[in-house]
Coordinates of C-alpha atoms in Angstrom, one line a residue:
M246 CA 0.0 0.0 0.0
N247 CA 1.5 3.4 -1.0
D248 CA 1.8 6.3 1.4
Y249 CA -1.1 8.2 -0.1
Y250 CA -3.6 5.4 0.5
L251 CA -2.1 4.7 4.0
N252 CA -2.5 8.3 5.1
S253 CA -6.0 8.5 3.7
L254 CA -7.0 5.4 5.7
L255 CA -5.5 6.7 8.9
I256 CA -7.4 10.0 8.5
A257 CA -10.6 8.2 7.9
L258 CA -10.1 6.0 10.9
L259 CA -9.6 9.1 13.1
F260 CA -13.1 10.3 12.1
V261 CA -14.9 7.0 12.9
M262 CA -13.0 5.8 15.9
P263 CA -14.3 7.0 19.3
F264 CA -11.8 8.8 21.5
S265 CA -11.6 10.4 24.9
A266 CA -11.6 14.2 24.9
Q267 CA -9.5 14.0 28.1
A268 CA -6.7 11.7 28.9
Q269 CA -6.5 10.2 32.4
F270 CA -5.2 13.0 34.7
F271 CA -3.4 10.6 37.1
Q272 CA -1.7 7.3 36.3
S273 CA -0.9 4.5 38.8
T274 CA 2.7 3.6 39.2
Q275 CA 1.7 0.2 40.6
Q276 CA 4.5 0.1 43.1
N277 CA 4.1 -3.2 45.0
V278 CA 6.2 -1.9 47.9
F279 CA 3.2 -0.1 49.5
V280 CA 1.2 -2.2 51.9
P281 CA -2.6 -1.7 51.9
L282 CA -3.8 -0.8 55.4
Q283 CA -7.2 -0.7 57.0
N284 CA -8.2 2.3 59.2
S285 CA -5.1 4.0 57.7
Q286 CA -3.8 7.5 57.9
S287 CA -0.7 9.0 56.2
S288 CA 1.5 12.1 55.9
V289 CA 4.2 13.2 53.5
G290 CA 7.4 15.1 54.3
D291 CA 11.1 15.2 53.5
Y292 CA 12.1 13.7 56.9
D293 CA 15.7 12.8 55.7
R294 CA 16.2 16.3 54.1
D295 CA 17.5 14.8 50.8
G296 CA 15.2 17.0 48.6
D297 CA 12.3 14.6 47.9
M298 CA 9.0 13.8 49.7
D299 CA 8.8 10.6 51.8
I300 CA 5.7 9.0 53.3
V301 CA 4.7 7.6 56.7
V302 CA 1.5 5.5 57.1
M303 CA -0.3 3.9 60.0
G304 CA -3.1 1.3 60.1
I305 CA -4.0 -2.3 60.2
D306 CA -2.1 -4.8 58.0
N307 CA -4.6 -7.6 57.2
S308 CA -2.0 -9.5 55.2
A309 CA 0.0 -9.9 58.4
G310 CA -2.7 -11.1 60.7
S311 CA -4.4 -7.8 61.4
Q312 CA -1.2 -6.3 62.8
Y313 CA -1.0 -2.6 63.7
R314 CA 1.7 -0.9 61.6
I315 CA 3.6 2.3 61.2
I316 CA 5.5 2.2 57.9
L317 CA 8.0 4.7 56.6
Y318 CA 8.7 4.8 52.9
N319 CA 11.8 6.5 51.4
N320 CA 11.7 8.3 48.0
D321 CA 14.7 7.9 45.6
G322 CA 14.0 11.3 44.1
Q323 CA 12.2 10.0 41.0
G324 CA 9.0 8.8 42.8
I325 CA 10.2 5.3 43.3
F326 CA 9.9 4.1 47.0
Q327 CA 11.3 1.5 49.2
E328 CA 10.3 0.6 52.8
S329 CA 12.6 2.1 55.4
E330 CA 14.5 -0.1 57.8
I331 CA 13.4 2.1 60.7
I332 CA 11.3 0.2 63.1
F333 CA 9.0 2.0 65.6
T334 CA 8.7 0.9 69.2
E335 CA 4.9 1.0 69.1
Q336 CA 2.4 0.5 66.2
F337 CA -0.9 2.4 65.9
T338 CA -4.4 2.5 64.3
N339 CA -7.7 4.4 64.8
G340 CA -6.1 7.8 64.9
D341 CA -4.0 10.2 62.9
I342 CA -0.4 10.8 62.1
T343 CA 1.6 13.7 60.7
F344 CA 5.2 15.0 60.1
V345 CA 5.7 18.1 62.2
N346 CA 8.8 19.8 63.6
I347 CA 8.1 19.9 67.3
D348 CA 11.6 20.5 68.7
R349 CA 12.6 23.2 66.2
D350 CA 15.9 21.4 65.2
D351 CA 15.4 21.7 61.4
D352 CA 14.1 18.2 60.8
L353 CA 10.7 16.6 60.9
D354 CA 9.4 14.5 63.8
I355 CA 6.3 12.3 63.7
F356 CA 3.3 13.1 65.9
I357 CA 0.6 10.4 66.3
T358 CA -2.6 9.7 68.2
G359 CA -4.6 6.5 68.3
L360 CA -4.8 3.0 69.6
S361 CA -1.4 1.3 70.3
N362 CA -0.7 -2.4 69.7
N363 CA -0.4 -2.8 73.5
G364 CA -4.1 -1.9 73.8
E365 CA -3.6 1.7 75.1
A366 CA -4.8 4.9 73.6
K367 CA -1.9 7.3 73.3
T368 CA -0.9 10.7 71.9
L369 CA 2.8 11.2 71.6
F370 CA 5.6 11.9 69.1
F371 CA 8.7 10.2 67.8
V372 CA 11.7 12.5 67.6
N373 CA 13.9 12.5 64.5
D374 CA 17.5 12.2 65.6
G375 CA 18.9 12.1 62.0
A376 CA 19.2 8.3 61.8
T377 CA 16.0 7.0 63.3
F378 CA 12.9 8.0 65.2
I379 CA 13.0 7.8 69.0
Q380 CA 9.7 7.6 71.0
D381 CA 9.6 10.6 73.3
D382 CA 8.8 10.2 77.0
Y383 CA 6.3 13.0 77.0
L384 CA 2.7 11.6 76.7
F385 CA 0.2 14.3 75.7
N386 CA -2.8 12.1 76.4
N387 CA -3.6 8.5 77.1
T388 CA -7.3 8.4 76.4
I389 CA -8.0 9.7 72.8
T390 CA -8.9 7.5 69.8
N391 CA -10.6 8.4 66.5
G392 CA -8.9 11.8 67.1
Q393 CA -8.2 14.9 65.2
F394 CA -5.6 17.6 65.9
A395 CA -3.9 20.7 64.6
W396 CA -0.5 22.3 65.4
G397 CA 0.1 26.0 65.3
D398 CA 1.3 29.1 67.2
L399 CA -2.0 30.3 68.7
N400 CA -0.5 33.1 70.9
N401 CA 2.3 34.4 68.6
D402 CA 5.1 33.5 71.0
K403 CA 6.9 31.5 68.3
Y404 CA 6.2 28.1 69.9
A405 CA 3.7 25.6 68.4
D406 CA 0.6 24.8 70.4
L407 CA -1.6 21.7 70.0
L408 CA -5.4 21.3 69.9
L409 CA -6.5 17.7 70.3
L410 CA -10.0 16.3 70.0
G411 CA -11.4 12.8 70.0
E412 CA -13.2 9.9 71.6
V413 CA -12.6 8.6 75.1
D414 CA -13.3 4.9 75.8
A415 CA -16.1 4.9 73.2
L416 CA -18.2 6.8 75.8
Y417 CA -17.8 10.5 75.1
E418 CA -15.8 13.2 73.3
E419 CA -13.1 15.4 74.8
A420 CA -10.9 18.3 73.7
Y421 CA -7.4 19.3 75.0
L422 CA -5.3 22.3 74.4
F423 CA -1.5 22.2 75.0
K424 CA 0.6 25.4 75.1
G425 CA 4.1 25.1 73.8
S426 CA 7.0 26.8 75.5
R427 CA 10.6 28.0 75.0
D428 CA 12.1 25.0 76.8
G429 CA 10.2 22.5 74.6
T430 CA 7.7 21.4 77.2
F431 CA 3.9 21.6 77.0
E432 CA 1.3 22.8 79.4
S433 CA -2.4 21.6 79.4
I434 CA -4.5 24.7 79.7
T435 CA -8.3 25.4 80.0
H436 CA -10.1 26.4 76.8
D437 CA -13.4 27.1 75.1
F438 CA -13.4 24.5 72.4
L439 CA -16.3 22.0 72.1
P440 CA -15.2 18.4 71.7
S441 CA -15.9 16.1 68.7
L442 CA -14.6 12.9 67.0
Q443 CA -14.0 11.5 63.5
G444 CA -13.7 15.0 62.1
V445 CA -11.1 17.7 61.2
T446 CA -9.5 20.5 63.2
A447 CA -7.5 23.2 61.4
F448 CA -6.0 26.7 62.0
A449 CA -6.2 29.7 59.8
D450 CA -6.2 33.5 60.1
F451 CA -9.8 34.0 58.9
D452 CA -10.0 37.7 59.8
R453 CA -6.4 38.7 58.8
D454 CA -5.7 40.2 62.2
G455 CA -2.4 38.4 62.6
D456 CA -3.3 35.5 64.8
L457 CA -4.6 32.0 64.1
D458 CA -8.3 31.3 64.4
V459 CA -9.7 27.7 64.6
A460 CA -12.2 25.6 62.7
T461 CA -13.4 22.2 64.0
S462 CA -16.0 19.7 62.9
G463 CA -16.9 16.2 63.8
A464 CA -19.4 13.9 65.2
S465 CA -20.8 13.9 68.7
L466 CA -22.0 10.6 70.2
G467 CA -25.8 10.5 70.2
A468 CA -26.1 13.8 68.3
A469 CA -28.1 14.1 65.1
N470 CA -26.3 17.1 63.6
Y471 CA -22.6 17.8 63.3
P472 CA -21.9 21.6 63.4
L473 CA -18.7 23.2 62.0
Y474 CA -17.5 25.8 64.5
V475 CA -15.3 28.7 63.6
Y476 CA -13.6 30.2 66.6
E477 CA -12.2 33.7 66.7
N478 CA -8.8 34.1 68.4
L479 CA -9.2 36.9 71.0
G480 CA -5.6 36.6 72.3
D481 CA -4.0 34.9 75.2
F482 CA -5.7 31.6 74.4
N483 CA -9.2 33.1 74.6
F484 CA -11.6 32.0 71.8
Q485 CA -15.2 32.6 71.0
I486 CA -17.5 31.0 68.4
A487 CA -17.7 33.5 65.6
A488 CA -19.6 31.3 63.0
Q489 CA -21.5 28.0 63.0
L490 CA -21.9 26.3 59.7
E491 CA -23.1 22.9 58.4
G492 CA -20.6 20.4 59.7
F493 CA -19.5 16.8 58.8
S494 CA -17.8 13.7 60.1
N495 CA -15.7 11.1 58.3
G496 CA -14.7 13.6 55.7
S497 CA -12.2 16.3 54.9
M498 CA -11.8 20.0 55.3
K499 CA -9.3 22.4 53.7
L500 CA -8.8 26.1 54.6
R501 CA -7.6 27.9 51.5
D502 CA -8.2 31.2 49.6
I503 CA -10.1 29.5 46.8
N504 CA -11.4 32.8 45.1
E505 CA -8.1 34.7 45.3
D506 CA -9.4 37.6 47.4
G507 CA -6.8 37.3 50.2
F508 CA -9.2 35.7 52.8
V509 CA -9.2 32.1 53.8
D510 CA -12.3 30.1 52.7
I511 CA -13.6 26.7 53.9
I512 CA -13.9 23.7 51.6
K513 CA -15.4 20.5 53.1
T514 CA -16.8 17.1 52.4
G515 CA -18.2 14.4 54.7
S516 CA -21.3 12.9 56.0
L517 CA -23.9 14.6 58.2
N518 CA -27.2 13.9 59.9
N519 CA -26.2 10.5 61.3
D520 CA -24.4 9.6 58.0
S521 CA -27.6 9.9 55.9
E522 CA -26.5 12.9 53.8
S523 CA -23.5 14.5 52.2
G524 CA -21.9 17.6 53.6
S525 CA -19.9 18.7 50.5
K526 CA -19.8 22.6 50.5
V527 CA -17.6 25.5 49.7
Y528 CA -18.0 28.5 52.1
L529 CA -16.4 31.8 50.9
N530 CA -15.1 34.1 53.6
N531 CA -16.8 37.5 53.2
T532 CA -14.7 39.0 56.1
N533 CA -15.8 39.4 59.7
F534 CA -16.5 35.7 59.9
D535 CA -19.4 36.0 57.5
F536 CA -19.2 32.8 55.3
L537 CA -21.3 32.6 52.1
L538 CA -22.1 29.4 50.2
A539 CA -20.4 29.4 46.8
E540 CA -23.1 28.9 44.3
N541 CA -20.9 28.5 41.3
I542 CA -18.8 25.5 42.6
N543 CA -20.8 22.3 41.9
L544 CA -19.0 20.1 44.4
Q545 CA -20.3 16.6 44.1
G546 CA -21.9 15.4 47.3
V547 CA -19.7 12.7 48.8
G548 CA -19.9 11.7 52.4
D549 CA -18.7 8.7 54.3
E550 CA -14.9 8.0 53.7
S551 CA -14.5 11.1 51.5
N552 CA -11.2 12.8 50.7
L553 CA -10.6 16.4 49.5
L554 CA -7.4 17.9 48.2
V555 CA -7.0 21.6 47.2
A556 CA -4.0 22.5 45.1
D557 CA -2.9 23.7 41.6
F558 CA -3.0 20.3 39.9
T559 CA -3.3 21.7 36.4
G560 CA -0.3 24.1 36.7
N561 CA -2.2 27.3 35.7
G562 CA -1.6 28.9 39.1
S563 CA -5.2 28.6 40.5
L564 CA -6.4 26.2 43.1
D565 CA -8.3 23.0 41.9
L566 CA -10.4 20.6 43.9
L567 CA -9.9 16.9 43.9
N568 CA -13.0 15.3 45.5
I569 CA -13.4 11.6 46.2
G570 CA -15.7 9.4 48.3
R571 CA -19.0 7.5 48.7
V572 CA -22.2 9.2 47.5
P573 CA -25.6 9.0 49.3
P574 CA -27.5 6.9 50.2
F575 CA -24.7 5.3 52.2
T576 CA -26.7 2.1 52.5
Q577 CA -25.4 1.4 49.0
V578 CA -21.8 1.1 47.9
L579 CA -21.6 4.0 45.3
F580 CA -18.5 6.0 44.7
Y581 CA -17.6 9.1 42.8
N582 CA -14.4 11.1 42.0
E583 CA -13.8 14.3 40.2
L584 CA -11.2 17.0 39.6
L585 CA -12.8 20.4 39.5
E586 CA -10.3 22.4 37.3
N587 CA -10.1 26.1 38.1
D588 CA -9.7 28.0 34.8
G589 CA -8.2 31.0 36.7
D590 CA -11.3 33.1 36.5
F591 CA -13.1 31.3 39.4
T592 CA -14.9 29.0 37.0
F593 CA -14.6 25.3 37.7
V594 CA -14.8 22.6 35.0
E595 CA -15.5 19.0 36.1
N596 CA -13.1 16.4 34.9
T597 CA -14.2 12.8 35.9
N598 CA -11.5 11.1 33.9
T599 CA -9.1 11.3 36.9
G600 CA -7.5 7.9 36.4
L601 CA -8.4 7.0 40.0
P602 CA -10.7 3.9 40.5
L603 CA -14.2 4.4 41.7
T604 CA -13.6 3.7 45.3
S605 CA -12.8 5.7 48.5
Y606 CA -9.6 6.0 50.4
N607 CA -8.8 6.2 54.1
D608 CA -6.3 8.9 53.2
M609 CA -4.8 10.8 50.3
E610 CA -1.7 13.0 50.1
V611 CA -0.4 15.5 47.5
A612 CA 3.2 16.2 46.6
D613 CA 5.6 16.3 43.6
F614 CA 6.9 12.9 44.3
D615 CA 8.9 12.5 41.0
L616 CA 10.3 16.1 41.1
D617 CA 9.0 16.9 37.6
G618 CA 7.3 20.2 38.5
D619 CA 3.7 19.0 39.0
L620 CA 1.6 17.5 41.8
D621 CA 1.1 13.8 42.2
L622 CA -1.0 11.7 44.6
F623 CA -0.5 9.0 47.2
V624 CA -3.5 6.9 48.2
V625 CA -4.1 4.3 50.8
N626 CA -6.9 2.0 51.9
S627 CA -7.4 -1.7 52.8
Q628 CA -7.2 -2.7 49.1
E629 CA -4.7 -0.4 47.5
S630 CA -1.7 1.8 48.4
D631 CA 0.1 3.5 45.6
I632 CA 1.5 6.6 43.9
Y633 CA -0.5 8.2 41.0
L634 CA 1.6 10.5 38.8
N635 CA 0.2 13.7 37.3
T636 CA 0.2 13.3 33.4
Q637 CA -1.6 16.5 32.4
A638 CA -0.2 19.5 34.3
T639 CA 2.0 22.3 32.9
P640 CA 5.3 22.2 34.8
N641 CA 5.6 24.8 37.6
E642 CA 8.0 27.7 37.9
M643 CA 9.5 28.7 41.2
P644 CA 8.1 31.9 42.7
S645 CA 10.4 34.9 43.6
S646 CA 11.3 35.8 47.1
P647 CA 10.0 39.0 48.8
P648 CA 12.3 41.9 47.7
V649 CA 12.2 44.1 50.9
L650 CA 12.3 43.0 54.5
E651 CA 11.8 45.3 57.5
S652 CA 11.7 44.9 61.3
A653 CA 10.5 47.2 64.0
V654 CA 11.1 46.4 67.7
A655 CA 9.0 47.5 70.6
G656 CA 10.4 46.1 73.9
S657 CA 10.4 42.3 73.6
T658 CA 8.0 42.3 70.6
V659 CA 9.0 42.6 67.0
L660 CA 7.0 43.4 63.9
L661 CA 8.4 41.7 60.8
S662 CA 7.1 42.9 57.4
W663 CA 8.0 42.5 53.8
E664 CA 6.9 43.3 50.3
A665 CA 4.9 40.7 48.5
G666 CA 6.7 38.1 46.4
T667 CA 5.7 37.2 42.9
A668 CA 4.9 34.1 40.8
T669 CA 4.5 33.6 37.1
K670 CA 1.0 32.1 37.5
T671 CA -0.2 32.2 41.1
A672 CA -2.1 35.4 42.0
V673 CA -0.4 37.7 44.5
D674 CA -3.2 37.4 47.0
N675 CA -2.9 33.6 46.8
L676 CA 0.8 33.5 47.7
S677 CA 1.7 32.5 51.3
Y678 CA 4.9 33.1 53.2
N679 CA 7.3 31.1 55.2
L680 CA 9.7 32.5 57.8
Y681 CA 12.7 31.4 59.8
I682 CA 14.2 33.1 62.9
G683 CA 17.4 32.1 64.6
T684 CA 19.9 33.3 67.2
E685 CA 22.8 32.9 64.8
P686 CA 23.1 33.7 61.0
N687 CA 21.5 31.0 58.8
T688 CA 19.8 29.2 61.7
S689 CA 16.1 28.6 62.6
N690 CA 16.2 27.5 66.2
I691 CA 13.6 30.1 67.2
L692 CA 11.1 29.7 64.3
S693 CA 11.5 26.8 61.8
P694 CA 10.4 27.2 58.2
N695 CA 10.4 23.4 57.6
A696 CA 12.5 24.1 54.6
N697 CA 16.2 24.2 53.6
I698 CA 17.4 27.7 54.3
E699 CA 20.1 27.6 51.6
T700 CA 18.0 26.3 48.8
G701 CA 14.4 27.0 49.8
L702 CA 13.3 23.4 49.2
R703 CA 10.5 22.6 51.5
Y704 CA 10.1 19.6 53.9
I705 CA 6.3 19.7 53.9
V706 CA 3.5 20.4 51.5
E707 CA 1.4 23.1 53.1
L708 CA 0.9 26.9 53.2
G709 CA 3.8 28.9 54.7
N710 CA 3.9 29.3 58.4
N711 CA 2.6 32.9 58.1
Q712 CA -0.1 31.9 55.6
Y713 CA -1.2 34.8 53.4
S714 CA 0.0 37.8 55.5
T715 CA 3.0 40.0 54.7
S716 CA 3.6 40.9 58.3
Y717 CA 4.1 39.0 61.5
N718 CA 4.0 40.3 65.1
L719 CA 5.9 38.1 67.5
A720 CA 6.2 38.5 71.2
D721 CA 8.3 37.2 74.1
F722 CA 11.8 37.6 72.8
E723 CA 14.8 37.5 75.1
I724 CA 17.5 40.2 74.9
G725 CA 19.8 39.5 72.0
T726 CA 20.3 39.7 68.2
Y727 CA 18.1 37.6 65.9
Y728 CA 18.4 36.7 62.3
W729 CA 15.4 36.1 60.0
S730 CA 14.3 35.8 56.4
V731 CA 11.1 34.8 54.4
Q732 CA 10.2 32.9 51.3
T733 CA 7.2 32.9 49.0
I734 CA 5.0 29.8 48.6
D735 CA 2.8 29.3 45.5
N736 CA -0.4 27.2 44.9
Q737 CA 1.7 24.1 44.2
Y738 CA 3.2 24.6 47.7
V739 CA 6.6 25.3 46.1
G740 CA 8.9 27.7 47.9
S741 CA 11.1 30.4 46.5
S742 CA 14.7 31.0 47.7
F743 CA 14.8 32.9 51.0
S744 CA 15.3 36.6 50.8
Q745 CA 18.6 38.1 51.9
E746 CA 18.8 37.5 55.6
Q747 CA 18.1 40.4 58.0
S748 CA 18.6 40.9 61.7
F749 CA 16.9 42.8 64.6
E750 CA 18.0 43.4 68.2
I751 CA 16.1 43.2 71.4
K752 CA 17.5 45.6 73.9
T753 CA 14.9 45.6 76.7
L754 CA 12.1 43.3 77.8
G755 CA 9.9 46.3 79.0
L756 CA 7.1 47.9 77.1
N757 CA 8.9 51.2 76.7
D758 CA 11.4 51.8 74.0
D759 CA 15.0 53.1 74.6
T760 CA 15.0 56.5 76.3
T761 CA 17.6 57.7 73.8
S762 CA 15.0 57.4 71.0
L763 CA 15.1 60.1 68.3
V764 CA 11.3 59.8 67.9
M765 CA 8.6 60.6 70.4
V766 CA 4.9 59.7 70.3
A767 CA 2.3 61.5 72.4
N768 CA -1.5 61.2 72.8
D769 CA -3.8 64.1 72.3
Y770 CA -6.8 62.7 74.2
D771 CA -9.0 65.8 73.6
N772 CA -8.7 65.5 69.8
S773 CA -8.1 61.7 69.5
Q774 CA -4.7 62.1 67.9
W775 CA -1.3 60.7 68.1
K776 CA 1.4 63.3 67.6
V777 CA 4.7 62.0 66.2
N778 CA 7.8 64.2 66.6
A779 CA 11.4 63.3 65.4
S780 CA 14.8 64.9 65.2
S781 CA 15.0 63.9 61.5
H782 CA 12.6 63.5 58.6
I783 CA 10.1 60.7 59.0
E784 CA 9.9 58.7 55.8
I785 CA 7.2 56.2 56.6
I786 CA 4.8 55.6 59.4
S787 CA 2.9 52.3 59.4
L788 CA 0.0 51.5 61.8
Y789 CA -0.7 47.9 62.8
T790 CA -2.9 46.1 65.2
L791 CA -1.2 44.4 68.1
S792 CA -1.4 41.1 66.1
G793 CA 0.4 42.6 63.1
Q794 CA -2.5 43.4 60.7
A795 CA -1.7 46.5 58.6
I796 CA -4.2 49.3 59.0
N797 CA -2.7 52.3 57.3
Q798 CA 0.5 53.8 56.1
Y799 CA 1.7 57.5 55.9
R800 CA 4.6 59.2 54.2
P801 CA 5.1 62.5 56.1
N802 CA 8.5 63.5 54.7
A803 CA 8.6 65.9 57.8
I804 CA 9.9 65.9 61.3
D805 CA 6.4 65.9 62.8
F806 CA 3.1 64.3 61.9
T807 CA -0.4 63.9 63.5
I808 CA -2.5 60.7 63.1
D809 CA -6.2 60.8 63.7
Y810 CA -7.3 57.6 65.5
S811 CA -10.9 58.6 66.2
E812 CA -12.3 55.8 63.9
L813 CA -10.3 53.1 65.6
S814 CA -11.6 50.7 68.2
S815 CA -10.3 50.9 71.7
G816 CA -7.1 48.9 72.3
I817 CA -3.3 48.7 71.8
Y818 CA -1.7 49.4 68.4
I819 CA 1.8 49.5 67.0
L820 CA 3.3 52.5 65.2
S821 CA 6.3 51.5 63.1
L822 CA 8.4 54.6 62.0
K823 CA 11.2 54.8 59.5
T824 CA 13.4 57.9 59.6
E825 CA 16.6 58.9 58.0
N826 CA 18.4 57.4 61.0
G827 CA 16.7 54.0 61.2
S828 CA 13.5 52.3 62.2
Q829 CA 11.6 52.1 65.5
A830 CA 8.3 50.8 66.8
F831 CA 6.0 52.1 69.6
K832 CA 3.0 50.6 71.3
V833 CA 0.2 53.2 71.4
I834 CA -3.2 53.1 73.1
K835 CA -6.6 54.1 71.9
N836 CA -8.8 54.6 75.0

């Protein structure tokens, strides 16, 4: 057959042969090294700091006589895994597990809660010593199973705190709050959080006031409805319920800025009303803890055993939604999975050709496992445990670091601020930021970024530790010199290089600044004004809340300036002033 007739035949076949408009988005690598686990949970992180993401999994191994397991898998840098030789002293199920840097020593530890193979409920961590994981003596709790937890600095003192919720002896729910401290110990303190089980707890700065608020949801034994509570952080570990939304259990919740307006939204899936309905919803943050249901996001209702991932899977810079689980009625075994692709204009196109089987997973993780510039998946349940590689995304480009870093000290408190970084595709309001602070150059022993300071390569797949804000107000520093920097994080959770390192000095632990200050601030109570006087030209005055939220900025280019604070609420504020001779910060009061 000559080429003319062969080409004509091929063209004709193209018109008559059916074809898929979309290739499968993810493709299984079929790595037999992964063990399927029942009641399983997982986490990803670069625990050995070799530049690739590793995996830890806990659950029940039915192939080994229903043994409880913790299994650590090492990545070879190309997405091929082998089981680590590290053996854990205790094995767990019926709980949760995560990589987290608890001891601020620049490597990832493992925190776990659940039922141990010795029959006890435990909440503890395994410390990474560089060669293995050593079970720490500190036991956070010995009662919680089916638990949920979140780590974060709730009082802006640089030390991570823990909120833990779960089930006690299959009888009732309980909630515990542990305050982290400078010496690495934890203190159990009283709190205002309502307990729940089989849900999700997460932290986010919903009102952009510079501190972390809290969202929790889960079941209550004997209760018909499962509320989702959003707690406003009032400072000093005081919280109040600021919003109550439709909740869920046995599902997933992500706190991300899905509509790129700079405010954290709530995306959730799971079952509600005694597991009879689906609770898949997207709530947009309309500021002041006013959450509106997103009408244009048609998130398929999945409930029991559902999983949700929010990330830029397609590579266009905007956040997509991967939604997987059982669909109602849950008396039947019906499954659904979809990838809602964000076209960048807050329009979502459903892609059901994900390449994932129609099933549900105990847990799912997202990371660039093969280091090819796009986001892949790890999935685990009692039947399957595997890596699915992304076949469709446009490769990502590293964002740029923030160009200008500034610090202003007021007693033992420092306000760190920076200009926004940039990314080729991720919108500026969707960029998050990751800081480190150390007592020596190029160290992070005060605040860890969970990233390589020299390269910017991250050890976890999350928002930066300062989320979407470009300022951070931190308290309780001791006298001394501190070194810090910040990196930009995009919607594929890739970090830029760190900006050029800066330093600040704490000279006094009191509330008043150095008496030799070249700037003075006085209150004019009759006229509700702050009067600023300096011995040299004032270039910039920035006004912040005590938590670090920017309120206003002025450029006097003069030696004196008056600020009208009559419209502000009563409270303490920070004035950061930059003059020809340097920068300084003051705490000021509106009565």
